[in-house]
Amino acid sequence: MVFSLAKSLAVVLAAGLLNVLAVAPAVAQGTVRRHLVYFRDKAGTPFSVAQPQAFLSARSVARRTRQGIAVLPRDLPVNPAYVTQVRGVSGRPEVLYTSRWFNAAVVSCDSATLARITALPAVRSAATLNRSFRSVSPTLPPEQVAPAAARGTVATRAKYGMAYRQNEQIGALAMHDAGFRGEGMQIAVFDAGFPGVNQIPALQPLYQEQRLVSTRNFVDGGRDVYQRSSHGTNCLSAMAGNQEGFYIGSAPKATFHLCLTEDVNSEHPIEEANWLAAAEYADSVGVDIISSSLGYTTFDAPSVSYTYADMNGKTAISSRAATIAARVGILVVSAAGNEGANPWRYISAPADADSIISVGAVDSLGIRASFSSYGPTSDGRVKPTLAAMGRAAAVLAPNGTAFRGNGTSYACPILAGMVAGFWQANPTLTAQQVIAALRNTASQSTAPNASLGYGIPNFVKAYNALNPGTPLDTTDGRAASGEELGLFPNPIGDGLLTLALPAELRGKPLSVRVLDARGAVVGRQQLAASTATTAPLKLGRLAKGTYLCEVSAGSVRRTVKFVQQ
């Protein structure tokens, strides 16, 4: 449906943010649609790159300065005189917002009015963003996965609740223990709605500590985002959840901006224009990271859908916007897409954008989820960039309960939260240096592929590579001496197995747990203390699949992956 902004809405941060201009509703002489109107230039603008404080916040300017990024003419707001000319066209067109980066405006009007707008000397061209409107319908619940029947009871697992494994897998537990929980980092979340966020107990610290600093609704206008789809609530919780003993996300102390950009009741390029608007808003307020669990490939008729050839980072509106966001120093984290088992198969926009992190999905054992979209981009760049847990990932529902769901949508914020902590721990890095550090130390760094890109990153590995003089202790399954926990034969059938023990597990009573791909404990065994380098293990017959064997002695825990044939 078409939304008309209230007359009382004001321009935020002068003309620098994506300006929401207050006008009366259009008088429709035909079907009213939304259009992206491009201007020819920024000639005569009253703004200057020498005075960015007139259209960018101090935090936005500081982010650029810290990374050696200049304010460029693309950052200048649209010439207000051009906007006035559009508003003055007969038919009373409604200018919803303007785009600095695209030098354009999103205008709501009928086709006759649009023809008069495109005849203006200041206008270069126009493209229609939506072709039809649907009445609001109930949102389908997210895909849920039944919880595992049994779970571990060690202290850290009890502290993090169902979010334990997804944090552990990328080193976020060690990150938190080292004192990096996202403090001082600002994350903008782009999604389809955030109902319940202002009521969920695990998210109340956001309000109590004043770490939810802004909300914007780019679909309906205004600031109410606690509505529509619960997808945004799920994704935010994966980072911001902070209720010890129940659920802790990957960035429980970060500061957030919530942007509602997606209309789940239809699929048209207007939603990509909303993404663009939100990205420019995020830039203007000084956001460090964008977490976007949205993707665009196929639109409702008669809007023209993308093809795989369009996944080149230069065609889709959202991809072009994401690339510019990266150019101004924002670290963009985007879900790769859930098309891996579908005819489309490949990543979606804006995951094809250059210089961003596109996130694929794995299960708790690091095995690629079948739905996770494949790369590369159509111009041959490695995608996805990295991967995190998106199969049976734990998130929160609007009523505050925790459940497990599937999707790169969940892998994206889980990883984005770790990115925030990593950047916090290494504040002198640029956004692109952060991406390089995580990519260069990820599980497939030496052999990236079209399934998971450079693989699963780990905070400790990346941190230690950058800080060799002050390394953190690793808990990723590798002993401090460089020895690994081993298990053979692998793959296994029936019969006796043998554990190869690193030095730090010898001479101590050992507790052994075996977990399946969903994180359920399917086997336990206690081993007496021994100085031997190996230990026998009898598990019995397991169902075919991939498993994780976890061996612990006090606070020391090591893991090894194996396959049951």
PDB file of N, CA and C in Angstrom, residues 70-162:
ATOM      1  N   ALA A  70      38.208  10.381   2.377  1.00  0.00           N
ATOM      2  CA  ALA A  70      37.810  11.762   2.153  1.00  0.00           C
ATOM      3  C   ALA A  70      36.312  11.870   1.905  1.00  0.00           C
ATOM      4  N   VAL A  71      35.747  13.002   2.277  1.00  0.00           N
ATOM      5  CA  VAL A  71      34.366  13.306   1.902  1.00  0.00           C
ATOM      6  C   VAL A  71      34.388  13.758   0.446  1.00  0.00           C
ATOM      7  N   LEU A  72      33.574  13.110  -0.375  1.00  0.00           N
ATOM      8  CA  LEU A  72      33.595  13.341  -1.816  1.00  0.00           C
ATOM      9  C   LEU A  72      32.280  13.966  -2.285  1.00  0.00           C
ATOM     10  N   PRO A  73      32.241  14.472  -3.521  1.00  0.00           N
ATOM     11  CA  PRO A  73      30.992  15.028  -4.043  1.00  0.00           C
ATOM     12  C   PRO A  73      29.819  14.054  -3.985  1.00  0.00           C
ATOM     13  N   ARG A  74      30.074  12.738  -4.075  1.00  0.00           N
ATOM     14  CA  ARG A  74      28.962  11.782  -3.984  1.00  0.00           C
ATOM     15  C   ARG A  74      28.265  11.866  -2.634  1.00  0.00           C
ATOM     16  N   ASP A  75      28.968  12.372  -1.607  1.00  0.00           N
ATOM     17  CA  ASP A  75      28.387  12.467  -0.276  1.00  0.00           C
ATOM     18  C   ASP A  75      27.495  13.694  -0.103  1.00  0.00           C
ATOM     19  N   LEU A  76      27.575  14.628  -1.022  1.00  0.00           N
ATOM     20  CA  LEU A  76      26.777  15.846  -0.911  1.00  0.00           C
ATOM     21  C   LEU A  76      25.296  15.545  -1.101  1.00  0.00           C
ATOM     22  N   PRO A  77      24.437  16.201  -0.356  1.00  0.00           N
ATOM     23  CA  PRO A  77      22.995  16.008  -0.535  1.00  0.00           C
ATOM     24  C   PRO A  77      22.532  16.463  -1.915  1.00  0.00           C
ATOM     25  N   VAL A  78      21.384  15.957  -2.315  1.00  0.00           N
ATOM     26  CA  VAL A  78      20.744  16.408  -3.546  1.00  0.00           C
ATOM     27  C   VAL A  78      20.496  17.911  -3.452  1.00  0.00           C
ATOM     28  N   ASN A  79      20.663  18.603  -4.552  1.00  0.00           N
ATOM     29  CA  ASN A  79      20.409  20.046  -4.574  1.00  0.00           C
ATOM     30  C   ASN A  79      18.957  20.319  -4.168  1.00  0.00           C
ATOM     31  N   PRO A  80      18.738  21.054  -3.072  1.00  0.00           N
ATOM     32  CA  PRO A  80      17.362  21.327  -2.626  1.00  0.00           C
ATOM     33  C   PRO A  80      16.517  22.017  -3.689  1.00  0.00           C
ATOM     34  N   ALA A  81      17.151  22.789  -4.558  1.00  0.00           N
ATOM     35  CA  ALA A  81      16.385  23.470  -5.608  1.00  0.00           C
ATOM     36  C   ALA A  81      15.772  22.459  -6.565  1.00  0.00           C
ATOM     37  N   TYR A  82      16.487  21.366  -6.835  1.00  0.00           N
ATOM     38  CA  TYR A  82      15.946  20.339  -7.716  1.00  0.00           C
ATOM     39  C   TYR A  82      14.739  19.656  -7.069  1.00  0.00           C
ATOM     40  N   VAL A  83      14.832  19.415  -5.790  1.00  0.00           N
ATOM     41  CA  VAL A  83      13.717  18.794  -5.084  1.00  0.00           C
ATOM     42  C   VAL A  83      12.502  19.722  -5.114  1.00  0.00           C
ATOM     43  N   THR A  84      12.743  21.016  -4.938  1.00  0.00           N
ATOM     44  CA  THR A  84      11.649  21.985  -4.996  1.00  0.00           C
ATOM     45  C   THR A  84      10.987  21.967  -6.367  1.00  0.00           C
ATOM     46  N   GLN A  85      11.785  21.824  -7.427  1.00  0.00           N
ATOM     47  CA  GLN A  85      11.211  21.756  -8.769  1.00  0.00           C
ATOM     48  C   GLN A  85      10.313  20.536  -8.928  1.00  0.00           C
ATOM     49  N   VAL A  86      10.736  19.398  -8.395  1.00  0.00           N
ATOM     50  CA  VAL A  86       9.922  18.185  -8.486  1.00  0.00           C
ATOM     51  C   VAL A  86       8.612  18.383  -7.736  1.00  0.00           C
ATOM     52  N   ARG A  87       8.718  18.927  -6.553  1.00  0.00           N
ATOM     53  CA  ARG A  87       7.511  19.135  -5.748  1.00  0.00           C
ATOM     54  C   ARG A  87       6.552  20.124  -6.401  1.00  0.00           C
ATOM     55  N   GLY A  88       7.096  21.000  -7.259  1.00  0.00           N
ATOM     56  CA  GLY A  88       6.256  22.011  -7.883  1.00  0.00           C
ATOM     57  C   GLY A  88       5.529  21.548  -9.123  1.00  0.00           C
ATOM     58  N   VAL A  89       5.801  20.345  -9.579  1.00  0.00           N
ATOM     59  CA  VAL A  89       5.128  19.821 -10.765  1.00  0.00           C
ATOM     60  C   VAL A  89       3.653  19.586 -10.458  1.00  0.00           C
ATOM     61  N   SER A  90       2.787  19.877 -11.398  1.00  0.00           N
ATOM     62  CA  SER A  90       1.357  19.644 -11.195  1.00  0.00           C
ATOM     63  C   SER A  90       1.086  18.160 -11.004  1.00  0.00           C
ATOM     64  N   GLY A  91       0.109  17.854 -10.187  1.00  0.00           N
ATOM     65  CA  GLY A  91      -0.175  16.479  -9.812  1.00  0.00           C
ATOM     66  C   GLY A  91       0.272  16.193  -8.389  1.00  0.00           C
ATOM     67  N   ARG A  92       0.948  17.172  -7.791  1.00  0.00           N
ATOM     68  CA  ARG A  92       1.385  17.121  -6.395  1.00  0.00           C
ATOM     69  C   ARG A  92       2.126  15.818  -6.051  1.00  0.00           C
ATOM     70  N   PRO A  93       3.240  15.594  -6.691  1.00  0.00           N
ATOM     71  CA  PRO A  93       4.039  14.395  -6.374  1.00  0.00           C
ATOM     72  C   PRO A  93       4.569  14.467  -4.945  1.00  0.00           C
ATOM     73  N   GLU A  94       4.745  13.327  -4.358  1.00  0.00           N
ATOM     74  CA  GLU A  94       5.237  13.225  -2.988  1.00  0.00           C
ATOM     75  C   GLU A  94       6.682  12.729  -3.004  1.00  0.00           C
ATOM     76  N   VAL A  95       7.599  13.546  -2.525  1.00  0.00           N
ATOM     77  CA  VAL A  95       9.003  13.158  -2.424  1.00  0.00           C
ATOM     78  C   VAL A  95       9.193  12.473  -1.075  1.00  0.00           C
ATOM     79  N   LEU A  96       9.440  11.175  -1.110  1.00  0.00           N
ATOM     80  CA  LEU A  96       9.533  10.405   0.133  1.00  0.00           C
ATOM     81  C   LEU A  96      10.896  10.558   0.790  1.00  0.00           C
ATOM     82  N   TYR A  97      11.950  10.472   0.006  1.00  0.00           N
ATOM     83  CA  TYR A  97      13.296  10.719   0.517  1.00  0.00           C
ATOM     84  C   TYR A  97      14.241  10.883  -0.665  1.00  0.00           C
ATOM     85  N   THR A  98      15.409  11.428  -0.359  1.00  0.00           N
ATOM     86  CA  THR A  98      16.413  11.645  -1.394  1.00  0.00           C
ATOM     87  C   THR A  98      17.644  10.806  -1.104  1.00  0.00           C
ATOM     88  N   SER A  99      18.443  10.583  -2.146  1.00  0.00           N
ATOM     89  CA  SER A  99      19.672   9.793  -2.024  1.00  0.00           C
ATOM     90  C   SER A  99      20.872  10.631  -2.419  1.00  0.00           C
ATOM     91  N   ARG A 100      21.779  10.844  -1.467  1.00  0.00           N
ATOM     92  CA  ARG A 100      23.021  11.555  -1.761  1.00  0.00           C
ATOM     93  C   ARG A 100      23.863  10.772  -2.753  1.00  0.00           C
ATOM     94  N   TRP A 101      24.023   9.467  -2.473  1.00  0.00           N
ATOM     95  CA  TRP A 101      24.942   8.637  -3.257  1.00  0.00           C
ATOM     96  C   TRP A 101      24.487   8.447  -4.692  1.00  0.00           C
ATOM     97  N   PHE A 102      23.187   8.321  -4.911  1.00  0.00           N
ATOM     98  CA  PHE A 102      22.667   8.117  -6.259  1.00  0.00           C
ATOM     99  C   PHE A 102      22.242   9.427  -6.917  1.00  0.00           C
ATOM    100  N   ASN A 103      22.310  10.538  -6.165  1.00  0.00           N
ATOM    101  CA  ASN A 103      21.826  11.836  -6.641  1.00  0.00           C
ATOM    102  C   ASN A 103      20.414  11.680  -7.210  1.00  0.00           C
ATOM    103  N   ALA A 104      19.530  11.221  -6.360  1.00  0.00           N
ATOM    104  CA  ALA A 104      18.187  10.847  -6.805  1.00  0.00           C
ATOM    105  C   ALA A 104      17.179  11.100  -5.694  1.00  0.00           C
ATOM    106  N   ALA A 105      15.921  10.931  -6.045  1.00  0.00           N
ATOM    107  CA  ALA A 105      14.830  11.040  -5.082  1.00  0.00           C
ATOM    108  C   ALA A 105      13.818   9.940  -5.347  1.00  0.00           C
ATOM    109  N   VAL A 106      13.239   9.398  -4.292  1.00  0.00           N
ATOM    110  CA  VAL A 106      12.129   8.462  -4.427  1.00  0.00           C
ATOM    111  C   VAL A 106      10.842   9.277  -4.377  1.00  0.00           C
ATOM    112  N   VAL A 107      10.078   9.200  -5.466  1.00  0.00           N
ATOM    113  CA  VAL A 107       8.903  10.039  -5.634  1.00  0.00           C
ATOM    114  C   VAL A 107       7.671   9.172  -5.830  1.00  0.00           C
ATOM    115  N   SER A 108       6.603   9.513  -5.158  1.00  0.00           N
ATOM    116  CA  SER A 108       5.327   8.812  -5.312  1.00  0.00           C
ATOM    117  C   SER A 108       4.402   9.679  -6.163  1.00  0.00           C
ATOM    118  N   CYS A 109       3.974   9.129  -7.316  1.00  0.00           N
ATOM    119  CA  CYS A 109       3.084   9.874  -8.204  1.00  0.00           C
ATOM    120  C   CYS A 109       2.525   8.941  -9.267  1.00  0.00           C
ATOM    121  N   ASP A 110       1.585   9.448 -10.064  1.00  0.00           N
ATOM    122  CA  ASP A 110       1.067   8.646 -11.165  1.00  0.00           C
ATOM    123  C   ASP A 110       1.930   8.858 -12.406  1.00  0.00           C
ATOM    124  N   SER A 111       1.620   8.127 -13.463  1.00  0.00           N
ATOM    125  CA  SER A 111       2.478   8.145 -14.655  1.00  0.00           C
ATOM    126  C   SER A 111       2.457   9.490 -15.366  1.00  0.00           C
ATOM    127  N   ALA A 112       1.318  10.161 -15.360  1.00  0.00           N
ATOM    128  CA  ALA A 112       1.245  11.463 -16.024  1.00  0.00           C
ATOM    129  C   ALA A 112       2.129  12.478 -15.304  1.00  0.00           C
ATOM    130  N   THR A 113       2.087  12.447 -13.982  1.00  0.00           N
ATOM    131  CA  THR A 113       2.931  13.351 -13.205  1.00  0.00           C
ATOM    132  C   THR A 113       4.403  13.011 -13.402  1.00  0.00           C
ATOM    133  N   LEU A 114       4.706  11.717 -13.471  1.00  0.00           N
ATOM    134  CA  LEU A 114       6.096  11.308 -13.684  1.00  0.00           C
ATOM    135  C   LEU A 114       6.611  11.835 -15.021  1.00  0.00           C
ATOM    136  N   ALA A 115       5.788  11.828 -16.034  1.00  0.00           N
ATOM    137  CA  ALA A 115       6.211  12.338 -17.343  1.00  0.00           C
ATOM    138  C   ALA A 115       6.584  13.813 -17.251  1.00  0.00           C
ATOM    139  N   ARG A 116       5.824  14.575 -16.461  1.00  0.00           N
ATOM    140  CA  ARG A 116       6.158  15.993 -16.293  1.00  0.00           C
ATOM    141  C   ARG A 116       7.452  16.169 -15.494  1.00  0.00           C
ATOM    142  N   ILE A 117       7.679  15.268 -14.531  1.00  0.00           N
ATOM    143  CA  ILE A 117       8.914  15.344 -13.736  1.00  0.00           C
ATOM    144  C   ILE A 117      10.134  15.051 -14.606  1.00  0.00           C
ATOM    145  N   THR A 118      10.056  14.020 -15.438  1.00  0.00           N
ATOM    146  CA  THR A 118      11.206  13.648 -16.278  1.00  0.00           C
ATOM    147  C   THR A 118      11.496  14.691 -17.353  1.00  0.00           C
ATOM    148  N   ALA A 119      10.522  15.585 -17.605  1.00  0.00           N
ATOM    149  CA  ALA A 119      10.745  16.657 -18.582  1.00  0.00           C
ATOM    150  C   ALA A 119      11.514  17.826 -17.973  1.00  0.00           C
ATOM    151  N   LEU A 120      11.709  17.825 -16.659  1.00  0.00           N
ATOM    152  CA  LEU A 120      12.443  18.911 -16.012  1.00  0.00           C
ATOM    153  C   LEU A 120      13.910  18.890 -16.462  1.00  0.00           C
ATOM    154  N   PRO A 121      14.515  20.056 -16.694  1.00  0.00           N
ATOM    155  CA  PRO A 121      15.920  20.097 -17.121  1.00  0.00           C
ATOM    156  C   PRO A 121      16.876  19.440 -16.120  1.00  0.00           C
ATOM    157  N   ALA A 122      16.544  19.461 -14.843  1.00  0.00           N
ATOM    158  CA  ALA A 122      17.434  18.918 -13.817  1.00  0.00           C
ATOM    159  C   ALA A 122      17.377  17.399 -13.723  1.00  0.00           C
ATOM    160  N   VAL A 123      16.371  16.774 -14.355  1.00  0.00           N
ATOM    161  CA  VAL A 123      16.157  15.341 -14.227  1.00  0.00           C
ATOM    162  C   VAL A 123      16.807  14.594 -15.388  1.00  0.00           C
ATOM    163  N   ARG A 124      17.572  13.577 -15.047  1.00  0.00           N
ATOM    164  CA  ARG A 124      18.242  12.756 -16.056  1.00  0.00           C
ATOM    165  C   ARG A 124      17.364  11.592 -16.512  1.00  0.00           C
ATOM    166  N   SER A 125      16.777  10.857 -15.571  1.00  0.00           N
ATOM    167  CA  SER A 125      15.960   9.693 -15.913  1.00  0.00           C
ATOM    168  C   SER A 125      15.153   9.285 -14.695  1.00  0.00           C
ATOM    169  N   ALA A 126      14.315   8.277 -14.872  1.00  0.00           N
ATOM    170  CA  ALA A 126      13.508   7.760 -13.764  1.00  0.00           C
ATOM    171  C   ALA A 126      13.234   6.285 -13.988  1.00  0.00           C
ATOM    172  N   ALA A 127      13.096   5.544 -12.900  1.00  0.00           N
ATOM    173  CA  ALA A 127      12.771   4.117 -12.963  1.00  0.00           C
ATOM    174  C   ALA A 127      11.682   3.822 -11.944  1.00  0.00           C
ATOM    175  N   THR A 128      10.681   3.067 -12.375  1.00  0.00           N
ATOM    176  CA  THR A 128       9.591   2.706 -11.472  1.00  0.00           C
ATOM    177  C   THR A 128      10.039   1.600 -10.533  1.00  0.00           C
ATOM    178  N   LEU A 129       9.759   1.783  -9.256  1.00  0.00           N
ATOM    179  CA  LEU A 129      10.239   0.866  -8.222  1.00  0.00           C
ATOM    180  C   LEU A 129       9.212  -0.157  -7.790  1.00  0.00           C
ATOM    181  N   ASN A 130       7.933   0.115  -7.984  1.00  0.00           N
ATOM    182  CA  ASN A 130       6.917  -0.887  -7.643  1.00  0.00           C
ATOM    183  C   ASN A 130       5.765  -0.768  -8.633  1.00  0.00           C
ATOM    184  N   ARG A 131       5.201  -1.918  -8.945  1.00  0.00           N
ATOM    185  CA  ARG A 131       4.173  -1.973  -9.974  1.00  0.00           C
ATOM    186  C   ARG A 131       2.793  -2.285  -9.420  1.00  0.00           C
ATOM    187  N   SER A 132       2.747  -2.826  -8.237  1.00  0.00           N
ATOM    188  CA  SER A 132       1.460  -3.197  -7.653  1.00  0.00           C
ATOM    189  C   SER A 132       1.573  -3.098  -6.150  1.00  0.00           C
ATOM    190  N   PHE A 133       0.442  -3.086  -5.495  1.00  0.00           N
ATOM    191  CA  PHE A 133       0.406  -3.007  -4.050  1.00  0.00           C
ATOM    192  C   PHE A 133      -0.487  -4.106  -3.510  1.00  0.00           C
ATOM    193  N   ARG A 134      -0.100  -4.645  -2.381  1.00  0.00           N
ATOM    194  CA  ARG A 134      -0.889  -5.691  -1.743  1.00  0.00           C
ATOM    195  C   ARG A 134      -1.327  -5.227  -0.377  1.00  0.00           C
ATOM    196  N   SER A 135      -2.501  -5.634   0.025  1.00  0.00           N
ATOM    197  CA  SER A 135      -2.929  -5.335   1.385  1.00  0.00           C
ATOM    198  C   SER A 135      -2.083  -6.135   2.362  1.00  0.00           C
ATOM    199  N   VAL A 136      -1.946  -5.600   3.557  1.00  0.00           N
ATOM    200  CA  VAL A 136      -1.132  -6.267   4.555  1.00  0.00           C
ATOM    201  C   VAL A 136      -1.757  -7.592   4.956  1.00  0.00           C
ATOM    202  N   SER A 137      -0.972  -8.643   4.937  1.00  0.00           N
ATOM    203  CA  SER A 137      -1.443  -9.971   5.303  1.00  0.00           C
ATOM    204  C   SER A 137      -0.607 -10.499   6.447  1.00  0.00           C
ATOM    205  N   PRO A 138      -1.117 -11.485   7.177  1.00  0.00           N
ATOM    206  CA  PRO A 138      -0.353 -12.020   8.307  1.00  0.00           C
ATOM    207  C   PRO A 138       1.015 -12.539   7.857  1.00  0.00           C
ATOM    208  N   THR A 139       2.013 -12.298   8.667  1.00  0.00           N
ATOM    209  CA  THR A 139       3.360 -12.758   8.360  1.00  0.00           C
ATOM    210  C   THR A 139       3.523 -14.221   8.729  1.00  0.00           C
ATOM    211  N   LEU A 140       4.091 -14.996   7.820  1.00  0.00           N
ATOM    212  CA  LEU A 140       4.325 -16.402   8.111  1.00  0.00           C
ATOM    213  C   LEU A 140       5.380 -16.539   9.188  1.00  0.00           C
ATOM    214  N   PRO A 141       5.224 -17.477  10.094  1.00  0.00           N
ATOM    215  CA  PRO A 141       6.247 -17.657  11.131  1.00  0.00           C
ATOM    216  C   PRO A 141       7.543 -18.147  10.519  1.00  0.00           C
ATOM    217  N   PRO A 142       8.687 -17.831  11.134  1.00  0.00           N
ATOM    218  CA  PRO A 142       9.961 -18.306  10.605  1.00  0.00           C
ATOM    219  C   PRO A 142      10.073 -19.808  10.751  1.00  0.00           C
ATOM    220  N   GLU A 143      10.899 -20.392   9.871  1.00  0.00           N
ATOM    221  CA  GLU A 143      11.130 -21.827   9.955  1.00  0.00           C
ATOM    222  C   GLU A 143      11.790 -22.154  11.288  1.00  0.00           C
ATOM    223  N   GLN A 144      11.222 -23.105  12.010  1.00  0.00           N
ATOM    224  CA  GLN A 144      11.772 -23.477  13.295  1.00  0.00           C
ATOM    225  C   GLN A 144      12.222 -24.924  13.285  1.00  0.00           C
ATOM    226  N   VAL A 145      13.240 -25.182  14.071  1.00  0.00           N
ATOM    227  CA  VAL A 145      13.797 -26.521  14.204  1.00  0.00           C
ATOM    228  C   VAL A 145      13.570 -26.980  15.631  1.00  0.00           C
ATOM    229  N   ALA A 146      13.073 -28.195  15.804  1.00  0.00           N
ATOM    230  CA  ALA A 146      12.824 -28.696  17.148  1.00  0.00           C
ATOM    231  C   ALA A 146      14.107 -28.710  17.954  1.00  0.00           C
ATOM    232  N   PRO A 147      14.041 -28.323  19.237  1.00  0.00           N
ATOM    233  CA  PRO A 147      15.258 -28.320  20.059  1.00  0.00           C
ATOM    234  C   PRO A 147      15.785 -29.724  20.265  1.00  0.00           C
ATOM    235  N   ALA A 148      17.112 -29.816  20.443  1.00  0.00           N
ATOM    236  CA  ALA A 148      17.728 -31.108  20.701  1.00  0.00           C
ATOM    237  C   ALA A 148      17.255 -31.656  22.036  1.00  0.00           C
ATOM    238  N   ALA A 149      17.219 -32.961  22.137  1.00  0.00           N
ATOM    239  CA  ALA A 149      16.680 -33.597  23.331  1.00  0.00           C
ATOM    240  C   ALA A 149      17.582 -33.419  24.541  1.00  0.00           C
ATOM    241  N   ALA A 150      18.876 -33.358  24.341  1.00  0.00           N
ATOM    242  CA  ALA A 150      19.795 -33.258  25.466  1.00  0.00           C
ATOM    243  C   ALA A 150      20.869 -32.233  25.180  1.00  0.00           C
ATOM    244  N   ARG A 151      21.331 -31.544  26.213  1.00  0.00           N
ATOM    245  CA  ARG A 151      22.344 -30.515  26.055  1.00  0.00           C
ATOM    246  C   ARG A 151      23.357 -30.617  27.180  1.00  0.00           C
ATOM    247  N   GLY A 152      24.513 -30.049  26.952  1.00  0.00           N
ATOM    248  CA  GLY A 152      25.553 -30.052  27.966  1.00  0.00           C
ATOM    249  C   GLY A 152      25.184 -29.184  29.151  1.00  0.00           C
ATOM    250  N   THR A 153      25.890 -29.360  30.235  1.00  0.00           N
ATOM    251  CA  THR A 153      25.567 -28.624  31.448  1.00  0.00           C
ATOM    252  C   THR A 153      26.765 -27.886  32.023  1.00  0.00           C
ATOM    253  N   VAL A 154      27.855 -27.761  31.249  1.00  0.00           N
ATOM    254  CA  VAL A 154      29.002 -27.038  31.772  1.00  0.00           C
ATOM    255  C   VAL A 154      28.628 -25.578  31.938  1.00  0.00           C
ATOM    256  N   ALA A 155      29.378 -24.860  32.768  1.00  0.00           N
ATOM    257  CA  ALA A 155      28.995 -23.512  33.173  1.00  0.00           C
ATOM    258  C   ALA A 155      28.801 -22.565  31.999  1.00  0.00           C
ATOM    259  N   THR A 156      29.748 -22.573  31.039  1.00  0.00           N
ATOM    260  CA  THR A 156      29.620 -21.640  29.933  1.00  0.00           C
ATOM    261  C   THR A 156      28.394 -21.939  29.088  1.00  0.00           C
ATOM    262  N   ARG A 157      28.092 -23.196  28.896  1.00  0.00           N
ATOM    263  CA  ARG A 157      26.903 -23.552  28.120  1.00  0.00           C
ATOM    264  C   ARG A 157      25.645 -23.094  28.848  1.00  0.00           C
ATOM    265  N   ALA A 158      25.623 -23.265  30.160  1.00  0.00           N
ATOM    266  CA  ALA A 158      24.468 -22.824  30.936  1.00  0.00           C
ATOM    267  C   ALA A 158      24.328 -21.306  30.883  1.00  0.00           C
ATOM    268  N   LYS A 159      25.428 -20.600  30.854  1.00  0.00           N
ATOM    269  CA  LYS A 159      25.409 -19.137  30.821  1.00  0.00           C
ATOM    270  C   LYS A 159      24.844 -18.605  29.514  1.00  0.00           C
ATOM    271  N   TYR A 160      25.233 -19.221  28.403  1.00  0.00           N
ATOM    272  CA  TYR A 160      24.826 -18.737  27.087  1.00  0.00           C
ATOM    273  C   TYR A 160      23.528 -19.346  26.592  1.00  0.00           C
ATOM    274  N   GLY A 161      23.070 -20.402  27.244  1.00  0.00           N
ATOM    275  CA  GLY A 161      21.848 -21.045  26.807  1.00  0.00           C
ATOM    276  C   GLY A 161      21.991 -21.647  25.427  1.00  0.00           C
ATOM    277  N   MET A 162      20.921 -21.569  24.647  1.00  0.00           N
ATOM    278  CA  MET A 162      20.912 -22.175  23.317  1.00  0.00           C
ATOM    279  C   MET A 162      21.873 -21.491  22.354  1.00  0.00           C
TER     280      MET A 162
END
